[in-house]
Amino acid sequence: MHHKAVRYVTRTTAAAATTLAATATSVAAAALAASIILSPAPDASARMDGVHTDLARAIELNQVTPEQAARFEARLAGRILGEA
């Protein structure tokens, strides 16, 4: 009987540890999501600065032409500054 009791305790402890780890992971994910949602959105000028920096980098890497970047930045500026 003693052997069965040890095996039962081992199994229930492992199951509890798995449940606790899953719960902790869920709580951490929820906290991260809440921090993203509740963080203040950057203002329009900061967003446009980021867009400009990203497009300049894409031009350096020959991913887009300067003309493509300018057109794309103008389109985004209309959307970003239009909602501000």
PDB file of C-alpha atoms in Angstrom:
ATOM      1  CA  MET A   1       0.000   0.000   0.000  1.00  0.00           C
ATOM      2  CA  HIS A   2       2.864   2.350   0.745  1.00  0.00           C
ATOM      3  CA  HIS A   3       4.129   2.068  -2.860  1.00  0.00           C
ATOM      4  CA  LYS A   4       0.698   3.052  -4.227  1.00  0.00           C
ATOM      5  CA  ALA A   5       0.523   6.069  -1.931  1.00  0.00           C
ATOM      6  CA  VAL A   6       3.928   7.306  -3.097  1.00  0.00           C
ATOM      7  CA  ARG A   7       2.936   6.872  -6.738  1.00  0.00           C
ATOM      8  CA  TYR A   8      -0.356   8.750  -6.112  1.00  0.00           C
ATOM      9  CA  VAL A   9       1.434  11.645  -4.418  1.00  0.00           C
ATOM     10  CA  THR A  10       3.991  11.781  -7.232  1.00  0.00           C
ATOM     11  CA  ARG A  11       1.298  11.850  -9.922  1.00  0.00           C
ATOM     12  CA  THR A  12      -0.862  14.451  -8.198  1.00  0.00           C
ATOM     13  CA  THR A  13       2.162  16.635  -7.494  1.00  0.00           C
ATOM     14  CA  ALA A  14       3.225  16.479 -11.148  1.00  0.00           C
ATOM     15  CA  ALA A  15      -0.316  17.279 -12.275  1.00  0.00           C
ATOM     16  CA  ALA A  16      -0.513  20.198  -9.868  1.00  0.00           C
ATOM     17  CA  ALA A  17       2.851  21.521 -11.057  1.00  0.00           C
ATOM     18  CA  THR A  18       1.716  21.334 -14.681  1.00  0.00           C
ATOM     19  CA  THR A  19      -1.522  23.144 -13.866  1.00  0.00           C
ATOM     20  CA  LEU A  20       0.354  25.792 -11.903  1.00  0.00           C
ATOM     21  CA  ALA A  21       2.832  26.347 -14.752  1.00  0.00           C
ATOM     22  CA  ALA A  22       0.004  26.683 -17.278  1.00  0.00           C
ATOM     23  CA  THR A  23      -1.800  29.147 -15.020  1.00  0.00           C
ATOM     24  CA  ALA A  24       1.357  31.199 -14.508  1.00  0.00           C
ATOM     25  CA  THR A  25       1.920  31.304 -18.259  1.00  0.00           C
ATOM     26  CA  SER A  26      -1.649  32.458 -18.850  1.00  0.00           C
ATOM     27  CA  VAL A  27      -1.351  35.155 -16.191  1.00  0.00           C
ATOM     28  CA  ALA A  28       1.930  36.384 -17.675  1.00  0.00           C
ATOM     29  CA  ALA A  29       0.429  36.509 -21.165  1.00  0.00           C
ATOM     30  CA  ALA A  30      -2.600  38.410 -19.896  1.00  0.00           C
ATOM     31  CA  ALA A  31      -0.384  40.904 -18.072  1.00  0.00           C
ATOM     32  CA  LEU A  32       1.673  41.484 -21.213  1.00  0.00           C
ATOM     33  CA  ALA A  33      -1.446  41.973 -23.333  1.00  0.00           C
ATOM     34  CA  ALA A  34      -2.875  44.428 -20.811  1.00  0.00           C
ATOM     35  CA  SER A  35       0.352  46.426 -20.732  1.00  0.00           C
ATOM     36  CA  ILE A  36       0.325  46.692 -24.524  1.00  0.00           C
ATOM     37  CA  ILE A  37      -3.331  47.684 -24.679  1.00  0.00           C
ATOM     38  CA  LEU A  38      -3.127  50.171 -21.822  1.00  0.00           C
ATOM     39  CA  SER A  39       0.141  51.790 -22.888  1.00  0.00           C
ATOM     40  CA  PRO A  40      -0.276  55.219 -24.413  1.00  0.00           C
ATOM     41  CA  ALA A  41      -0.184  55.322 -28.192  1.00  0.00           C
ATOM     42  CA  PRO A  42       2.679  57.327 -29.652  1.00  0.00           C
ATOM     43  CA  ASP A  43       1.681  60.654 -31.118  1.00  0.00           C
ATOM     44  CA  ALA A  44       1.405  61.073 -34.876  1.00  0.00           C
ATOM     45  CA  SER A  45       4.753  62.828 -35.311  1.00  0.00           C
ATOM     46  CA  ALA A  46       6.595  60.065 -33.445  1.00  0.00           C
ATOM     47  CA  ARG A  47       4.886  57.461 -35.618  1.00  0.00           C
ATOM     48  CA  MET A  48       5.856  59.336 -38.772  1.00  0.00           C
ATOM     49  CA  ASP A  49       9.461  59.594 -37.551  1.00  0.00           C
ATOM     50  CA  GLY A  50       9.489  55.827 -37.134  1.00  0.00           C
ATOM     51  CA  VAL A  51       8.014  55.305 -40.594  1.00  0.00           C
ATOM     52  CA  HIS A  52      10.614  57.609 -42.117  1.00  0.00           C
ATOM     53  CA  THR A  53      13.455  55.797 -40.318  1.00  0.00           C
ATOM     54  CA  ASP A  54      12.166  52.381 -41.394  1.00  0.00           C
ATOM     55  CA  LEU A  55      11.797  53.465 -45.004  1.00  0.00           C
ATOM     56  CA  ALA A  56      15.276  55.002 -45.047  1.00  0.00           C
ATOM     57  CA  ARG A  57      16.631  51.666 -43.843  1.00  0.00           C
ATOM     58  CA  ALA A  58      14.656  49.813 -46.527  1.00  0.00           C
ATOM     59  CA  ILE A  59      16.184  52.107 -49.178  1.00  0.00           C
ATOM     60  CA  GLU A  60      19.689  51.404 -47.827  1.00  0.00           C
ATOM     61  CA  LEU A  61      19.013  47.673 -48.080  1.00  0.00           C
ATOM     62  CA  ASN A  62      17.707  48.074 -51.646  1.00  0.00           C
ATOM     63  CA  GLN A  63      14.325  46.712 -50.629  1.00  0.00           C
ATOM     64  CA  VAL A  64      12.474  49.693 -52.112  1.00  0.00           C
ATOM     65  CA  THR A  65      13.389  52.584 -54.369  1.00  0.00           C
ATOM     66  CA  PRO A  66      13.414  56.135 -53.011  1.00  0.00           C
ATOM     67  CA  GLU A  67      10.363  56.899 -55.166  1.00  0.00           C
ATOM     68  CA  GLN A  68       8.437  53.929 -53.750  1.00  0.00           C
ATOM     69  CA  ALA A  69       9.370  54.947 -50.217  1.00  0.00           C
ATOM     70  CA  ALA A  70       8.229  58.528 -50.806  1.00  0.00           C
ATOM     71  CA  ARG A  71       4.850  57.400 -52.173  1.00  0.00           C
ATOM     72  CA  PHE A  72       4.347  54.950 -49.330  1.00  0.00           C
ATOM     73  CA  GLU A  73       5.324  57.522 -46.711  1.00  0.00           C
ATOM     74  CA  ALA A  74       2.885  60.030 -48.213  1.00  0.00           C
ATOM     75  CA  ARG A  75       0.062  57.463 -48.086  1.00  0.00           C
ATOM     76  CA  LEU A  76       0.849  56.595 -44.472  1.00  0.00           C
ATOM     77  CA  ALA A  77       1.122  60.259 -43.533  1.00  0.00           C
ATOM     78  CA  GLY A  78      -2.389  60.792 -44.849  1.00  0.00           C
ATOM     79  CA  ARG A  79      -3.704  57.937 -42.727  1.00  0.00           C
ATOM     80  CA  ILE A  80      -1.702  58.627 -39.577  1.00  0.00           C
ATOM     81  CA  LEU A  81      -2.077  62.391 -39.566  1.00  0.00           C
ATOM     82  CA  GLY A  82      -5.692  62.104 -40.667  1.00  0.00           C
ATOM     83  CA  GLU A  83      -6.631  60.126 -37.558  1.00  0.00           C
ATOM     84  CA  ALA A  84      -4.699  62.403 -35.173  1.00  0.00           C
TER      85      ALA A  84
END
